[in-house]
């Protein structure tokens, strides 16, 4: 008898343990997923946050009349002028290779920067004074403390010599750091310290606009037809299956469609937001249709009956009453689809939106790139400084995605069903 | 009582109304053959709507045709059997126009095995994690926990794949490599493992949300019956809920697999282009999607076998994912009907 | 067409002609027959009530009269229903025009989630019944007065209609229906979602309305049928068992089933 009792309690114990184990499996699974999310986002923020700050170096520049001709500013050799001033700051440097290193402290754009400063403020001319220039990417990283100084000199992109120069400059107050406006105001560049995301951002906005204006009307009209008017027959169920399948077709296949059909058959201009937007719109179409249909379905039939019962035609009943009530849901679905499109990369690679674009595109038929493609391109670049740029671009992308999703949530909250 | 009501009603029961009809009511003729609103406009709207619904079909047709035609011209140069069963993949561009047989070899087997290897790793990660998340969320989690966890998992689903790719290539792969070095394993810097692991994480939310729906659709009465017999929660889930939900869950796994096979950016950034025929997850492999990107980005001459092969790969990819999607949609729909 | 319309209008003046004549109406939902050979005349400017146990086909018959059944794809109607001697299932009939002439009030109040004013003005707007704002204001007021709601809502016409009480909402639905000036108003258990006071108000209103409209009302309440209607038709399992003056049906039913129903033995 005791035997039986111990047996049951043993059994019960093992059952309780199994129960506990099961519960913990679930917790661990969710824990791993969320831990990954936080680690990934955390590491990206960690790498990217330094982009918000950029460094400048000051040197004394003589802009006297024998250096710059006030009447003919543009003829001046600004690069040579700055190099001369750099040599004057560090007179002890004599070897050719060291001089080259010295010039490399400043951004490759230094001549142009000086020219801009003079044009903006002609009073600078005629005297010798301290002026600020953007530091080169390696110096920038060094000043922000992102360079590991414990490593062997050969493993770093910056030598001990350069580090000494910078230390000297820093001590004499000739370095400063400030908010990195350039990252948000510039287009792409071969020089990491000058590269910005504006061209990619504008490219993304243009592409998304095309995508929205094409997919939104088509998707909601299709959804309305399928949900409210389509007879229940073979054709409508074929369309339905079609849409569900399209929603799961790999995005790269849409890119192939764009390449073969839009570029090679229709001859639309390659690499442009127009084609990118069209391809993305075909991709988001099923997403919006499915969301819109769900939203239309949730409008109670009594509303339709009320309208039809008083002699509204089906079209009137739908467009006057059903669609306005379903609109918040439709818009939410649209925003979710747009957010997907914003992060989509592969199809854009297929249609050539992967080129190096330094200028901000001003129309949908100019070559452009998009934010996720820019991320892809920078992730591939060899300069160490592009790593933080990539992370920062990802942060910008995520901020936009978060904003869009917040908008969707707000819409959903605001128009929570009231009927 | 009714009789009383009838009494009081009696006075109204006369053949003519006791008040004259108001002019406002009578002014309208009884016309039921023509309406006041415009019919033509409505036909136009309807026509436009039908046309819009056809776009979905047009897109499918467009995909099929464009892949098909390019593939046909590819298969005129490279035989289908060589493409499907050849084990060497090295598409070359002819250096000179007159160069003979310089187009390289187009055996897709290494790409197919590479794709399968990475997808398999991804599913090994995503299936247990996704399923247990779904079970925990639908059977154990409090409402509050659910309200926090679900949106977080949705964030995971909303992160663009290029971000996952970046993370896989720059954080996960080096980490695996140095861990491998420490325990004496040679891990390639573009290992299948890194791409597969990260891809698995990416698919978790898809599987967990689909399975969550499926598990929720299992009728409460089944659970009650099992719990009423003295089963514990986990026994109920294992012996009653999961068996009932198996079809739906397998549908969601198929959809996950199709997603893994078609995923592009993670493998482009983390798996590389080495067409190795291997089952070792620590080695570098390439995939169908990664090759398509490699073949079609940058300069391309149209009509070369190299460019065309990308479309053949695309067709293969489209057919495989389409079959997986169709089966999974069928299963899920059947399952829904069963419990609706 | 003109001539036809005139002929119809002149018909109206003949007091003995019923406004609606249903002849041999059968209704099927798929293979299931919901109505079997119904023939029923509905007199003009009277209230006719349809009574009978649940599922006997009252709503189905009612919905045949303004062809709301067209919306149910599996529903098939045979036989003939004439309104003002015009077959409403004839080829040339436009259901939209028909429903503008045969209004409907539903079981659950279903105002549009818009303002009170817009609810009433919607019908006249789509049927182009008024050309300008002041006409429309007048029509809205007329409808709301007819529905006995004007005094309660005249100061908040722009408020959302779903904020009204259930009884007010139902009266708004009636106002909305009469704003289109139909000839016939169909009411499917209009009071079943309402409390007794709201019900009493609506019953009074129905009695009032029959001066201008012919009304058919489906009800489960024998008292209501007796209070508001002059004619009654009793349905049972898809058949019309008997119909006639309300007084006769309730005091001396010819059929045993009617007898059983009104005394509460079936249904
Ligand atoms: N849309 C439909 N599809 C299939 N069958 C239907 C449909 N509407 C009604 N029926 C069937 O037709 C028969 C008559 O239904 P109807 O709604 O007319 O009954 P009713 O007399 O109005 O009942 P109640 O008093 O409960 O409203 C019922 O058996 C019902 O099941
Ligand atoms: Mg009914």
PDB file of N, CA and C in Angstrom, chain B residues 221-250:
ATOM      1  N   UNK B 221     -13.050  23.305 -25.804  1.00  0.00           N
ATOM      2  CA  UNK B 221     -13.696  22.105 -25.258  1.00  0.00           C
ATOM      3  C   UNK B 221     -12.733  20.910 -25.228  1.00  0.00           C
ATOM      4  N   UNK B 222     -11.852  20.842 -26.246  1.00  0.00           N
ATOM      5  CA  UNK B 222     -10.872  19.752 -26.252  1.00  0.00           C
ATOM      6  C   UNK B 222      -9.964  19.839 -25.041  1.00  0.00           C
ATOM      7  N   UNK B 223      -9.505  21.072 -24.762  1.00  0.00           N
ATOM      8  CA  UNK B 223      -8.610  21.271 -23.615  1.00  0.00           C
ATOM      9  C   UNK B 223      -9.341  20.915 -22.337  1.00  0.00           C
ATOM     10  N   UNK B 224     -10.574  21.408 -22.225  1.00  0.00           N
ATOM     11  CA  UNK B 224     -11.343  21.160 -21.007  1.00  0.00           C
ATOM     12  C   UNK B 224     -11.496  19.665 -20.777  1.00  0.00           C
ATOM     13  N   UNK B 225     -11.744  18.949 -21.875  1.00  0.00           N
ATOM     14  CA  UNK B 225     -11.944  17.510 -21.740  1.00  0.00           C
ATOM     15  C   UNK B 225     -10.695  16.866 -21.150  1.00  0.00           C
ATOM     16  N   UNK B 226      -9.532  17.259 -21.672  1.00  0.00           N
ATOM     17  CA  UNK B 226      -8.294  16.658 -21.206  1.00  0.00           C
ATOM     18  C   UNK B 226      -7.978  17.078 -19.776  1.00  0.00           C
ATOM     19  N   UNK B 227      -8.129  18.378 -19.510  1.00  0.00           N
ATOM     20  CA  UNK B 227      -7.835  18.854 -18.155  1.00  0.00           C
ATOM     21  C   UNK B 227      -8.785  18.210 -17.162  1.00  0.00           C
ATOM     22  N   UNK B 228     -10.012  17.992 -17.594  1.00  0.00           N
ATOM     23  CA  UNK B 228     -11.012  17.388 -16.729  1.00  0.00           C
ATOM     24  C   UNK B 228     -10.657  15.952 -16.342  1.00  0.00           C
ATOM     25  N   UNK B 229      -9.849  15.307 -17.158  1.00  0.00           N
ATOM     26  CA  UNK B 229      -9.427  13.945 -16.836  1.00  0.00           C
ATOM     27  C   UNK B 229      -8.231  13.942 -15.906  1.00  0.00           C
ATOM     28  N   UNK B 230      -7.775  15.112 -15.511  1.00  0.00           N
ATOM     29  CA  UNK B 230      -6.667  15.180 -14.576  1.00  0.00           C
ATOM     30  C   UNK B 230      -5.318  15.334 -15.237  1.00  0.00           C
ATOM     31  N   UNK B 231      -5.290  15.683 -16.514  1.00  0.00           N
ATOM     32  CA  UNK B 231      -3.989  15.902 -17.153  1.00  0.00           C
ATOM     33  C   UNK B 231      -3.442  17.243 -16.715  1.00  0.00           C
ATOM     34  N   UNK B 232      -2.132  17.329 -16.724  1.00  0.00           N
ATOM     35  CA  UNK B 232      -1.534  18.628 -16.465  1.00  0.00           C
ATOM     36  C   UNK B 232      -1.615  19.447 -17.742  1.00  0.00           C
ATOM     37  N   UNK B 233      -1.272  20.735 -17.591  1.00  0.00           N
ATOM     38  CA  UNK B 233      -1.288  21.627 -18.749  1.00  0.00           C
ATOM     39  C   UNK B 233      -0.405  21.111 -19.867  1.00  0.00           C
ATOM     40  N   UNK B 234       0.830  20.728 -19.500  1.00  0.00           N
ATOM     41  CA  UNK B 234       1.771  20.342 -20.555  1.00  0.00           C
ATOM     42  C   UNK B 234       1.312  19.051 -21.219  1.00  0.00           C
ATOM     43  N   UNK B 235       0.721  18.140 -20.433  1.00  0.00           N
ATOM     44  CA  UNK B 235       0.218  16.914 -21.040  1.00  0.00           C
ATOM     45  C   UNK B 235      -0.923  17.229 -22.006  1.00  0.00           C
ATOM     46  N   UNK B 236      -1.791  18.141 -21.583  1.00  0.00           N
ATOM     47  CA  UNK B 236      -2.886  18.536 -22.465  1.00  0.00           C
ATOM     48  C   UNK B 236      -2.336  19.096 -23.771  1.00  0.00           C
ATOM     49  N   UNK B 237      -1.319  19.938 -23.636  1.00  0.00           N
ATOM     50  CA  UNK B 237      -0.760  20.546 -24.851  1.00  0.00           C
ATOM     51  C   UNK B 237      -0.128  19.477 -25.736  1.00  0.00           C
ATOM     52  N   UNK B 238       0.665  18.599 -25.109  1.00  0.00           N
ATOM     53  CA  UNK B 238       1.382  17.615 -25.910  1.00  0.00           C
ATOM     54  C   UNK B 238       0.461  16.556 -26.505  1.00  0.00           C
ATOM     55  N   UNK B 239      -0.545  16.140 -25.694  1.00  0.00           N
ATOM     56  CA  UNK B 239      -1.336  14.996 -26.136  1.00  0.00           C
ATOM     57  C   UNK B 239      -2.617  15.394 -26.847  1.00  0.00           C
ATOM     58  N   UNK B 240      -3.095  16.614 -26.600  1.00  0.00           N
ATOM     59  CA  UNK B 240      -4.384  16.998 -27.185  1.00  0.00           C
ATOM     60  C   UNK B 240      -4.264  18.185 -28.136  1.00  0.00           C
ATOM     61  N   UNK B 241      -3.694  19.290 -27.613  1.00  0.00           N
ATOM     62  CA  UNK B 241      -3.690  20.514 -28.426  1.00  0.00           C
ATOM     63  C   UNK B 241      -2.781  20.371 -29.640  1.00  0.00           C
ATOM     64  N   UNK B 242      -1.529  19.941 -29.395  1.00  0.00           N
ATOM     65  CA  UNK B 242      -0.598  19.853 -30.520  1.00  0.00           C
ATOM     66  C   UNK B 242      -1.057  18.863 -31.597  1.00  0.00           C
ATOM     67  N   UNK B 243      -1.483  17.646 -31.196  1.00  0.00           N
ATOM     68  CA  UNK B 243      -1.961  16.743 -32.256  1.00  0.00           C
ATOM     69  C   UNK B 243      -3.100  17.358 -33.068  1.00  0.00           C
ATOM     70  N   UNK B 244      -3.988  18.080 -32.386  1.00  0.00           N
ATOM     71  CA  UNK B 244      -5.088  18.698 -33.123  1.00  0.00           C
ATOM     72  C   UNK B 244      -4.580  19.814 -34.025  1.00  0.00           C
ATOM     73  N   UNK B 245      -3.476  20.458 -33.592  1.00  0.00           N
ATOM     74  CA  UNK B 245      -2.993  21.613 -34.345  1.00  0.00           C
ATOM     75  C   UNK B 245      -1.930  21.247 -35.369  1.00  0.00           C
ATOM     76  N   UNK B 246      -1.525  19.984 -35.378  1.00  0.00           N
ATOM     77  CA  UNK B 246      -0.404  19.586 -36.244  1.00  0.00           C
ATOM     78  C   UNK B 246      -0.550  20.031 -37.705  1.00  0.00           C
ATOM     79  N   UNK B 247      -1.699  19.832 -38.323  1.00  0.00           N
ATOM     80  CA  UNK B 247      -1.783  20.249 -39.726  1.00  0.00           C
ATOM     81  C   UNK B 247      -1.494  21.732 -39.897  1.00  0.00           C
ATOM     82  N   UNK B 248      -2.100  22.537 -39.048  1.00  0.00           N
ATOM     83  CA  UNK B 248      -1.885  23.977 -39.148  1.00  0.00           C
ATOM     84  C   UNK B 248      -0.440  24.337 -38.884  1.00  0.00           C
ATOM     85  N   UNK B 249       0.152  23.683 -37.898  1.00  0.00           N
ATOM     86  CA  UNK B 249       1.545  23.982 -37.569  1.00  0.00           C
ATOM     87  C   UNK B 249       2.460  23.582 -38.718  1.00  0.00           C
ATOM     88  N   UNK B 250       2.179  22.419 -39.319  1.00  0.00           N
ATOM     89  CA  UNK B 250       3.054  22.033 -40.426  1.00  0.00           C
ATOM     90  C   UNK B 250       2.903  23.023 -41.575  1.00  0.00           C
TER      91      UNK B 250
END
